[in-house]
PDB file of C-alpha atoms and ligand atoms in Angstrom:
ATOM      1  CA  UNK A 191      -4.668  -9.454 -10.868  1.00 85.00           C
ATOM      2  CA  UNK A 192      -2.417  -6.948 -13.223  1.00 93.00           C
ATOM      3  CA  UNK A 193      -3.351  -3.212 -13.193  1.00 97.00           C
ATOM      4  CA  UNK A 194      -3.115  -0.455 -15.417  1.00 98.00           C
ATOM      5  CA  UNK A 195      -3.764   3.358 -14.266  1.00 98.00           C
ATOM      6  CA  UNK A 196      -3.333   6.929 -15.047  1.00 98.00           C
ATOM      7  CA  UNK A 197      -2.102   9.413 -12.532  1.00 98.00           C
ATOM      8  CA  UNK A 198      -3.844  12.936 -13.943  1.00 98.00           C
ATOM      9  CA  UNK A 199      -2.833  16.021 -12.910  1.00 97.00           C
ATOM     10  CA  UNK A 200      -1.085  19.426 -13.877  1.00 97.00           C
ATOM     11  CA  UNK A 201       2.430  19.562 -13.299  1.00 96.00           C
ATOM     12  CA  UNK A 202       3.386  19.389  -9.795  1.00 96.00           C
ATOM     13  CA  UNK A 203       0.170  17.951  -8.602  1.00 98.00           C
ATOM     14  CA  UNK A 204       2.311  14.871  -6.796  1.00 97.00           C
ATOM     15  CA  UNK A 205       1.977  12.315  -9.822  1.00 98.00           C
ATOM     16  CA  UNK A 206       5.730  11.249  -9.790  1.00 97.00           C
ATOM     17  CA  UNK A 207       5.628  11.024  -5.984  1.00 97.00           C
ATOM     18  CA  UNK A 208       2.379   8.826  -5.579  1.00 98.00           C
ATOM     19  CA  UNK A 209       3.762   6.672  -8.536  1.00 98.00           C
ATOM     20  CA  UNK A 210       7.112   6.258  -6.601  1.00 96.00           C
ATOM     21  CA  UNK A 211       5.182   4.681  -3.399  1.00 96.00           C
ATOM     22  CA  UNK A 212       2.932   2.713  -5.739  1.00 97.00           C
ATOM     23  CA  UNK A 213       6.075   1.186  -7.130  1.00 96.00           C
ATOM     24  CA  UNK A 214       7.458   0.412  -3.159  1.00 95.00           C
ATOM     25  CA  UNK A 215       4.210  -0.819  -2.003  1.00 94.00           C
ATOM     26  CA  UNK A 216       2.857  -2.812  -5.100  1.00 93.00           C
ATOM     27  CA  UNK A 217       5.509  -3.704  -7.195  1.00 93.00           C
ATOM     28  CA  UNK A 218       3.774  -1.613 -10.137  1.00 97.00           C
ATOM     29  CA  UNK A 219       6.300   0.374 -12.673  1.00 98.00           C
ATOM     30  CA  UNK A 220       5.858   4.129 -13.482  1.00 98.00           C
ATOM     31  CA  UNK A 221       5.977   4.842 -17.196  1.00 98.00           C
ATOM     32  CA  UNK A 222       6.829   8.604 -16.940  1.00 98.00           C
ATOM     33  CA  UNK A 223       7.248   9.795 -20.741  1.00 98.00           C
ATOM     34  CA  UNK A 224       9.020  12.967 -18.636  1.00 97.00           C
ATOM     35  CA  UNK A 225      11.660  10.778 -17.346  1.00 96.00           C
ATOM     36  CA  UNK A 226      11.835   8.981 -20.607  1.00 97.00           C
ATOM     37  CA  UNK A 227      11.911  11.797 -22.685  1.00 98.00           C
ATOM     38  CA  UNK A 228      14.653  13.486 -20.134  1.00 96.00           C
ATOM     39  CA  UNK A 229      16.599  10.611 -20.449  1.00 95.00           C
ATOM     40  CA  UNK A 230      16.679  10.871 -24.294  1.00 97.00           C
ATOM     41  CA  UNK A 231      17.899  14.281 -23.773  1.00 96.00           C
ATOM     42  CA  UNK A 232      20.786  13.142 -21.330  1.00 95.00           C
ATOM     43  CA  UNK A 233      21.878  10.708 -23.716  1.00 97.00           C
ATOM     44  CA  UNK A 234      21.832  12.560 -26.776  1.00 98.00           C
ATOM     45  CA  UNK A 235      19.642  10.268 -28.896  1.00 97.00           C
ATOM     46  CA  UNK A 236      17.686  11.864 -31.960  1.00 96.00           C
ATOM     47  CA  UNK A 237      14.433  11.880 -29.652  1.00 96.00           C
ATOM     48  CA  UNK A 238      16.305  13.675 -26.989  1.00 97.00           C
ATOM     49  CA  UNK A 239      17.598  16.488 -29.343  1.00 96.00           C
ATOM     50  CA  UNK A 240      14.284  16.893 -30.705  1.00 95.00           C
ATOM     51  CA  UNK A 241      12.548  17.496 -27.865  1.00 97.00           C
ATOM     52  CA  UNK A 242      15.254  19.698 -25.493  1.00 97.00           C
ATOM     53  CA  UNK A 243      13.831  23.188 -27.134  1.00 96.00           C
ATOM     54  CA  UNK A 244      10.242  21.909 -26.681  1.00 97.00           C
ATOM     55  CA  UNK A 245      10.522  20.685 -23.180  1.00 97.00           C
ATOM     56  CA  UNK A 246      12.766  23.821 -22.174  1.00 95.00           C
ATOM     57  CA  UNK A 247       9.698  25.891 -23.506  1.00 95.00           C
ATOM     58  CA  UNK A 248       7.296  24.046 -21.548  1.00 96.00           C
ATOM     59  CA  UNK A 249       5.380  22.890 -24.579  1.00 97.00           C
ATOM     60  CA  UNK A 250       4.286  19.350 -25.591  1.00 98.00           C
ATOM     61  CA  UNK A 251       6.292  17.037 -27.444  1.00 98.00           C
ATOM     62  CA  UNK A 252       4.696  15.177 -30.621  1.00 98.00           C
ATOM     63  CA  UNK A 253       2.159  12.690 -29.971  1.00 98.00           C
ATOM     64  CA  UNK A 254       3.876  10.248 -32.249  1.00 97.00           C
ATOM     65  CA  UNK A 255       6.945  10.442 -30.306  1.00 97.00           C
ATOM     66  CA  UNK A 256       5.388   9.724 -26.447  1.00 98.00           C
ATOM     67  CA  UNK A 257       3.073   6.902 -27.665  1.00 98.00           C
ATOM     68  CA  UNK A 258       6.245   5.324 -29.306  1.00 98.00           C
ATOM     69  CA  UNK A 259       8.239   5.497 -26.245  1.00 98.00           C
ATOM     70  CA  UNK A 260       5.400   4.384 -23.936  1.00 98.00           C
ATOM     71  CA  UNK A 261       4.760   0.926 -26.751  1.00 97.00           C
ATOM     72  CA  UNK A 262       8.187   0.165 -26.568  1.00 97.00           C
ATOM     73  CA  UNK A 263       8.828   0.363 -22.553  1.00 97.00           C
ATOM     74  CA  UNK A 264       5.594  -1.629 -22.298  1.00 97.00           C
ATOM     75  CA  UNK A 265       7.153  -4.212 -24.584  1.00 96.00           C
ATOM     76  CA  UNK A 266      10.143  -4.703 -22.273  1.00 96.00           C
ATOM     77  CA  UNK A 267       7.662  -5.581 -19.148  1.00 96.00           C
ATOM     78  CA  UNK A 268       6.096  -8.908 -18.806  1.00 90.00           C
ATOM     79  CA  UNK A 269       2.252  -9.077 -19.235  1.00 92.00           C
ATOM     80  CA  UNK A 270       1.564  -9.214 -15.488  1.00 94.00           C
ATOM     81  CA  UNK A 271       3.396  -6.110 -14.542  1.00 97.00           C
ATOM     82  CA  UNK A 272       1.099  -3.540 -13.309  1.00 97.00           C
ATOM     83  CA  UNK A 273       1.549  -0.097 -14.598  1.00 98.00           C
ATOM     84  CA  UNK A 274       0.929   3.644 -13.725  1.00 98.00           C
ATOM     85  CA  UNK A 275       1.358   6.127 -16.176  1.00 98.00           C
ATOM     86  CA  UNK A 276       2.807   9.387 -15.220  1.00 98.00           C
ATOM     87  CA  UNK A 277       2.162  12.066 -17.797  1.00 98.00           C
ATOM     88  CA  UNK A 278       0.629  10.182 -20.219  1.00 98.00           C
ATOM     89  CA  UNK A 279      -1.822  10.508 -22.236  1.00 98.00           C
ATOM     90  CA  UNK A 280      -1.719  14.345 -22.375  1.00 98.00           C
ATOM     91  CA  UNK A 281      -3.670  15.175 -25.553  1.00 98.00           C
ATOM     92  CA  UNK A 282      -6.871  13.422 -27.315  1.00 98.00           C
ATOM     93  CA  UNK A 283      -4.651  11.755 -29.626  1.00 98.00           C
ATOM     94  CA  UNK A 284      -2.683  10.287 -27.049  1.00 98.00           C
ATOM     95  CA  UNK A 285      -5.590   8.875 -25.121  1.00 98.00           C
ATOM     96  CA  UNK A 286      -6.750   7.517 -28.378  1.00 98.00           C
ATOM     97  CA  UNK A 287      -3.176   5.881 -29.250  1.00 98.00           C
ATOM     98  CA  UNK A 288      -2.969   4.520 -25.333  1.00 98.00           C
ATOM     99  CA  UNK A 289      -6.379   2.586 -25.938  1.00 98.00           C
ATOM    100  CA  UNK A 290      -4.858   0.653 -29.282  1.00 98.00           C
ATOM    101  CA  UNK A 291      -1.552   0.376 -27.295  1.00 98.00           C
ATOM    102  CA  UNK A 292      -3.506  -1.401 -24.397  1.00 98.00           C
ATOM    103  CA  UNK A 293      -5.489  -3.550 -26.461  1.00 97.00           C
ATOM    104  CA  UNK A 294      -2.513  -4.489 -29.118  1.00 97.00           C
ATOM    105  CA  UNK A 295      -1.139  -5.861 -25.610  1.00 96.00           C
ATOM    106  CA  UNK A 296      -4.344  -7.311 -23.901  1.00 95.00           C
ATOM    107  CA  UNK A 297      -4.212  -4.548 -21.373  1.00 97.00           C
ATOM    108  CA  UNK A 298      -7.237  -2.529 -20.464  1.00 96.00           C
ATOM    109  CA  UNK A 299      -7.119   0.590 -18.543  1.00 98.00           C
ATOM    110  CA  UNK A 300      -8.547   0.122 -15.124  1.00 97.00           C
ATOM    111  CA  UNK A 301      -8.740   3.387 -13.501  1.00 98.00           C
ATOM    112  CA  UNK A 302      -7.687   7.176 -14.173  1.00 98.00           C
ATOM    113  CA  UNK A 303      -6.781   8.892 -11.041  1.00 98.00           C
ATOM    114  CA  UNK A 304      -7.095  12.704 -11.482  1.00 98.00           C
ATOM    115  CA  UNK A 305      -5.175  14.670  -8.642  1.00 98.00           C
ATOM    116  CA  UNK A 306      -6.891  18.297  -7.656  1.00 98.00           C
ATOM    117  CA  UNK A 307      -4.207  21.046  -6.676  1.00 96.00           C
ATOM    118  CA  UNK A 308      -4.813  24.853  -6.596  1.00 94.00           C
ATOM    119  CA  UNK A 309      -2.822  26.822  -8.990  1.00 90.00           C
ATOM    120  CA  UNK A 310      -0.631  28.607  -6.657  1.00 90.00           C
ATOM    121  CA  UNK A 311       0.293  25.508  -4.632  1.00 94.00           C
ATOM    122  CA  UNK A 312       1.604  23.811  -7.973  1.00 94.00           C
ATOM    123  CA  UNK A 313       3.743  26.875  -8.342  1.00 93.00           C
ATOM    124  CA  UNK A 314       5.037  26.493  -5.455  1.00 94.00           C
ATOM    125  CA  UNK A 315       5.478  22.524  -5.308  1.00 95.00           C
ATOM    126  CA  UNK A 316       7.479  22.733  -8.573  1.00 96.00           C
ATOM    127  CA  UNK A 317       9.711  26.031  -7.927  1.00 94.00           C
ATOM    128  CA  UNK A 318      10.935  23.880  -4.602  1.00 96.00           C
ATOM    129  CA  UNK A 319      11.396  20.775  -6.380  1.00 97.00           C
ATOM    130  CA  UNK A 320      14.450  18.804  -6.751  1.00 97.00           C
ATOM    131  CA  UNK A 321      15.786  15.516  -6.821  1.00 97.00           C
ATOM    132  CA  UNK A 322      18.694  12.705  -6.014  1.00 97.00           C
ATOM    133  CA  UNK A 323      20.768  12.993  -9.181  1.00 95.00           C
ATOM    134  CA  UNK A 324      21.988   9.179  -8.427  1.00 95.00           C
ATOM    135  CA  UNK A 325      19.007   7.457  -8.246  1.00 94.00           C
ATOM    136  CA  UNK A 326      16.115   9.967  -9.079  1.00 93.00           C
ATOM    137  CA  UNK A 327      14.500  10.102  -5.628  1.00 95.00           C
ATOM    138  CA  UNK A 328      11.935  13.506  -5.460  1.00 95.00           C
ATOM    139  CA  UNK A 329      12.094  15.616  -2.444  1.00 97.00           C
ATOM    140  CA  UNK A 330      11.101  19.267  -1.806  1.00 97.00           C
ATOM    141  CA  UNK A 331      12.632  22.562  -0.182  1.00 96.00           C
ATOM    142  CA  UNK A 332       9.676  22.760   2.519  1.00 95.00           C
ATOM    143  CA  UNK A 333       7.474  19.746   2.141  1.00 94.00           C
ATOM    144  CA  UNK A 334       9.801  16.768   2.011  1.00 95.00           C
ATOM    145  CA  UNK A 335      13.429  17.221   3.135  1.00 96.00           C
ATOM    146  CA  UNK A 336      15.945  14.468   3.142  1.00 97.00           C
ATOM    147  CA  UNK A 337      15.953  13.177   7.043  1.00 97.00           C
ATOM    148  CA  UNK A 338      19.706  14.280   6.763  1.00 97.00           C
ATOM    149  CA  UNK A 339      20.572  17.345   5.359  1.00 95.00           C
ATOM    150  CA  UNK A 340      22.165  16.815   1.900  1.00 96.00           C
ATOM    151  CA  UNK A 341      21.559  12.881   1.913  1.00 98.00           C
ATOM    152  CA  UNK A 342      19.199  11.102   0.148  1.00 98.00           C
ATOM    153  CA  UNK A 343      16.888   9.026   1.735  1.00 97.00           C
ATOM    154  CA  UNK A 344      17.241   5.833  -0.291  1.00 96.00           C
ATOM    155  CA  UNK A 345      20.507   5.644  -1.457  1.00 97.00           C
ATOM    156  CA  UNK A 346      22.864   7.916   0.471  1.00 98.00           C
ATOM    157  CA  UNK A 347      23.757  10.020  -2.194  1.00 97.00           C
ATOM    158  CA  UNK A 348      24.911  13.863  -1.949  1.00 98.00           C
ATOM    159  CA  UNK A 349      24.227  15.047  -5.528  1.00 97.00           C
ATOM    160  CA  UNK A 350      21.120  16.711  -5.798  1.00 97.00           C
ATOM    161  CA  UNK A 351      19.522  17.963  -8.932  1.00 96.00           C
ATOM    162  CA  UNK A 352      16.970  20.582 -10.161  1.00 96.00           C
ATOM    163  CA  UNK A 353      15.111  20.341 -13.669  1.00 95.00           C
ATOM    164  CA  UNK A 354      15.744  23.450 -16.122  1.00 92.00           C
ATOM    165  CA  UNK A 355      12.028  23.842 -16.402  1.00 95.00           C
ATOM    166  CA  UNK A 356      10.828  24.433 -12.950  1.00 95.00           C
ATOM    167  CA  UNK A 357      10.883  27.952 -13.239  1.00 92.00           C
ATOM    168  CA  UNK A 358       8.089  30.156 -12.778  1.00 87.00           C
ATOM    169  CA  UNK A 359       7.594  31.198 -16.159  1.00 89.00           C
ATOM    170  CA  UNK A 360       7.800  27.688 -17.793  1.00 93.00           C
ATOM    171  CA  UNK A 361       5.485  26.407 -15.263  1.00 92.00           C
ATOM    172  CA  UNK A 362       2.633  28.687 -16.180  1.00 92.00           C
ATOM    173  CA  UNK A 363       2.998  27.794 -19.852  1.00 95.00           C
ATOM    174  CA  UNK A 364       3.278  24.274 -18.823  1.00 96.00           C
ATOM    175  CA  UNK A 365      -0.466  24.570 -16.636  1.00 95.00           C
ATOM    176  CA  UNK A 366      -1.957  26.649 -20.032  1.00 96.00           C
ATOM    177  CA  UNK A 367      -0.829  23.224 -21.549  1.00 97.00           C
ATOM    178  CA  UNK A 368      -2.393  21.178 -19.584  1.00 97.00           C
ATOM    179  CA  UNK A 369      -5.560  23.474 -19.295  1.00 97.00           C
ATOM    180  CA  UNK A 370      -5.623  23.588 -23.248  1.00 98.00           C
ATOM    181  CA  UNK A 371      -4.849  20.039 -24.118  1.00 98.00           C
ATOM    182  CA  UNK A 372      -4.931  17.630 -21.032  1.00 98.00           C
ATOM    183  CA  UNK A 373      -7.871  18.432 -18.808  1.00 97.00           C
ATOM    184  CA  UNK A 374     -10.413  18.003 -21.909  1.00 97.00           C
ATOM    185  CA  UNK A 375      -9.465  14.199 -22.062  1.00 97.00           C
ATOM    186  CA  UNK A 376     -10.786  13.802 -18.964  1.00 97.00           C
ATOM    187  CA  UNK A 377     -14.428  13.158 -20.588  1.00 97.00           C
ATOM    188  CA  UNK A 378     -13.396  10.376 -22.561  1.00 96.00           C
ATOM    189  CA  UNK A 379     -12.574   8.545 -19.155  1.00 98.00           C
ATOM    190  CA  UNK A 380     -15.583  10.099 -17.168  1.00 98.00           C
ATOM    191  CA  UNK A 381     -17.961   8.557 -19.747  1.00 98.00           C
ATOM    192  CA  UNK A 382     -16.655   5.388 -19.104  1.00 97.00           C
ATOM    193  CA  UNK A 383     -16.905   5.432 -15.321  1.00 98.00           C
ATOM    194  CA  UNK A 384     -13.190   4.881 -14.378  1.00 98.00           C
ATOM    195  CA  UNK A 385     -12.270   8.554 -12.934  1.00 98.00           C
ATOM    196  CA  UNK A 386     -12.083   8.818  -9.363  1.00 98.00           C
ATOM    197  CA  UNK A 387     -11.091  12.267  -7.964  1.00 98.00           C
ATOM    198  CA  UNK A 388      -8.319  12.679  -5.158  1.00 98.00           C
ATOM    199  CA  UNK A 389      -7.691  15.948  -3.052  1.00 98.00           C
ATOM    200  CA  UNK A 390      -4.176  16.550  -4.024  1.00 98.00           C
ATOM    201  CA  UNK A 391      -3.435  19.365  -1.345  1.00 97.00           C
ATOM    202  CA  UNK A 392      -3.577  16.728   0.964  1.00 97.00           C
ATOM    203  CA  UNK A 393      -0.365  15.653   3.078  1.00 96.00           C
ATOM    204  CA  UNK A 394       1.308  13.149   0.827  1.00 96.00           C
ATOM    205  CA  UNK A 395       0.433  10.128   3.001  1.00 97.00           C
ATOM    206  CA  UNK A 396      -3.010  11.376   3.156  1.00 98.00           C
ATOM    207  CA  UNK A 397      -3.045  11.437  -0.930  1.00 98.00           C
ATOM    208  CA  UNK A 398      -1.362   7.803  -0.847  1.00 98.00           C
ATOM    209  CA  UNK A 399      -4.031   6.423   1.225  1.00 98.00           C
ATOM    210  CA  UNK A 400      -7.001   7.794  -1.158  1.00 98.00           C
ATOM    211  CA  UNK A 401      -5.247   6.087  -4.086  1.00 98.00           C
ATOM    212  CA  UNK A 402      -5.054   2.969  -1.948  1.00 97.00           C
ATOM    213  CA  UNK A 403      -8.821   2.922  -1.520  1.00 96.00           C
ATOM    214  CA  UNK A 404      -9.309   3.067  -5.074  1.00 96.00           C
ATOM    215  CA  UNK A 405      -6.787   0.504  -6.032  1.00 95.00           C
ATOM    216  CA  UNK A 406      -7.851  -1.851  -2.933  1.00 88.00           C
ATOM    217  CA  UNK A 407     -11.679  -1.204  -2.308  1.00 77.00           C
ATOM    218  CA  UNK A 408     -12.746  -2.156   1.083  1.00 73.00           C
ATOM    219  CA  UNK A 409     -14.615  -5.475   0.810  1.00 58.00           C
TER     220      UNK A 409
HETATM  221  P1  ADP B 786       4.570  15.747 -11.137  1.00 57.86           P
HETATM  222  O1  ADP B 786       5.144  14.468 -11.034  1.00 57.86           O
HETATM  223  O2  ADP B 786       2.887  15.616 -10.620  1.00 57.86           O
HETATM  224  O3  ADP B 786       5.039  17.012 -11.979  1.00 57.86           O
HETATM  225  P2  ADP B 786       5.689  15.707  -8.259  1.00 57.86           P
HETATM  226  O4  ADP B 786       5.629  14.438  -7.752  1.00 57.86           O
HETATM  227  O5  ADP B 786       7.164  15.826  -8.773  1.00 57.86           O
HETATM  228  O6  ADP B 786       4.817  16.319  -9.101  1.00 57.86           O
HETATM  229  O7  ADP B 786       5.545  16.362  -7.198  1.00 57.86           O
HETATM  230  C1  ADP B 786       6.219  17.998  -6.913  1.00 57.86           C
HETATM  231  C2  ADP B 786       6.637  18.632  -5.830  1.00 57.86           C
HETATM  232  O8  ADP B 786       5.840  18.526  -4.931  1.00 57.86           O
HETATM  233  C3  ADP B 786       7.736  17.551  -5.418  1.00 57.86           C
HETATM  234  O9  ADP B 786       9.161  18.852  -5.058  1.00 57.86           O
HETATM  235  C4  ADP B 786       7.146  16.726  -4.064  1.00 57.86           C
HETATM  236  O10 ADP B 786       7.995  16.472  -3.295  1.00 57.86           O
HETATM  237  C5  ADP B 786       5.993  17.835  -3.619  1.00 57.86           C
HETATM  238  N1  ADP B 786       4.858  17.096  -3.444  1.00 57.86           N
HETATM  239  C6  ADP B 786       4.187  16.031  -4.168  1.00 57.86           C
HETATM  240  N2  ADP B 786       3.029  15.804  -3.446  1.00 57.86           N
HETATM  241  C7  ADP B 786       2.561  16.971  -2.502  1.00 57.86           C
HETATM  242  C8  ADP B 786       1.744  16.646  -1.052  1.00 57.86           C
HETATM  243  N3  ADP B 786       0.709  15.831  -1.215  1.00 57.86           N
HETATM  244  N4  ADP B 786       2.166  18.149  -0.520  1.00 57.86           N
HETATM  245  C9  ADP B 786       2.695  18.547  -0.547  1.00 57.86           C
HETATM  246  N5  ADP B 786       3.971  18.579  -1.500  1.00 57.86           N
HETATM  247  C10 ADP B 786       3.709  17.622  -2.357  1.00 57.86           C
HETATM  248  P1  AMP B 787       6.684  15.915 -16.744  1.00 57.86           P
HETATM  249  O1  AMP B 787       7.800  15.151 -16.332  1.00 57.86           O
HETATM  250  O2  AMP B 787       5.782  15.058 -16.762  1.00 57.86           O
HETATM  251  O3  AMP B 787       6.395  17.287 -16.218  1.00 57.86           O
HETATM  252  O4  AMP B 787       7.192  16.372 -18.767  1.00 57.86           O
HETATM  253  C1  AMP B 787       8.026  17.493 -18.775  1.00 57.86           C
HETATM  254  C2  AMP B 787       7.786  17.904 -20.382  1.00 57.86           C
HETATM  255  O5  AMP B 787       8.168  16.732 -20.749  1.00 57.86           O
HETATM  256  C3  AMP B 787       6.667  18.264 -20.403  1.00 57.86           C
HETATM  257  O6  AMP B 787       6.569  19.914 -20.362  1.00 57.86           O
HETATM  258  C4  AMP B 787       6.821  18.164 -22.007  1.00 57.86           C
HETATM  259  O7  AMP B 787       7.446  19.012 -22.715  1.00 57.86           O
HETATM  260  C5  AMP B 787       6.985  16.840 -22.396  1.00 57.86           C
HETATM  261  N1  AMP B 787       6.364  15.491 -22.118  1.00 57.86           N
HETATM  262  C6  AMP B 787       6.024  14.906 -20.932  1.00 57.86           C
HETATM  263  N2  AMP B 787       5.542  13.836 -21.252  1.00 57.86           N
HETATM  264  C7  AMP B 787       4.963  14.232 -22.376  1.00 57.86           C
HETATM  265  C8  AMP B 787       3.680  13.736 -23.241  1.00 57.86           C
HETATM  266  N3  AMP B 787       2.878  12.659 -22.903  1.00 57.86           N
HETATM  267  N4  AMP B 787       3.217  14.394 -24.206  1.00 57.86           N
HETATM  268  C9  AMP B 787       3.929  15.750 -24.713  1.00 57.86           C
HETATM  269  N5  AMP B 787       5.271  16.171 -24.172  1.00 57.86           N
HETATM  270  C10 AMP B 787       5.126  15.646 -22.911  1.00 57.86           C
END
């Protein structure tokens, strides 16, 4: 069965971490607008040039740009590929656009999984976050260190990096954007009865178990 799910939650809630687990365990594909925008910035495309200052400030890139990226990326996938939307939608306009994008492609939204994490923990997670510069695997200074020091578990690389927007000041702006523009879209999905709330404060494996229970209910 093809699944289309949204992982929703503030910056640092664990969306990318859990999406990577679902990719590994189920062959689902993570569609992260943040990753797509960072790739555009790195490549110096017109979208990247436009988005860079907005991202550095922790504000939101325009709805048309991110919805365009999602539509393009979905078109590159087979109709049978299950997808995880990570960091999209972030506004009511994006939620509307996603409905159209999915129905135009014969897809429908199955689950919205909201990761609940306290704000102090979010700052702690984001300021300790780093990733492998070669394969992108995610780590944390205290909660998820590589098994062998300075060596990526996934690809053996030794080059790690931190995001320029992962500083406390920008994080506060990103959280304010989440509260003002993203949290208000939840009632749209609540009304459809497709939201499950998961305790994102739990350790990574337990959060994964809770998400698995939503995707493959017992019985
Ligand atoms: P998001 O994609 O929602 O912004 P990430 O998945 O990048 O968040 O997680 C932010 C940071 O917190 C990463 O460094 C990650 O290793 C760490 N992290 C993720 N989930 C947990 C968890 N359940 N407990 C502790 N740390 C976590
Ligand atoms: P993320 O990787 O999800 O934390 O996103 C990093 C930054 O990219 C955000 O702070 C925004 O500036 C931008 N961004 C990512 N996804 C979106 C989106 N769906 N809508 C608007 N801006 C986005």
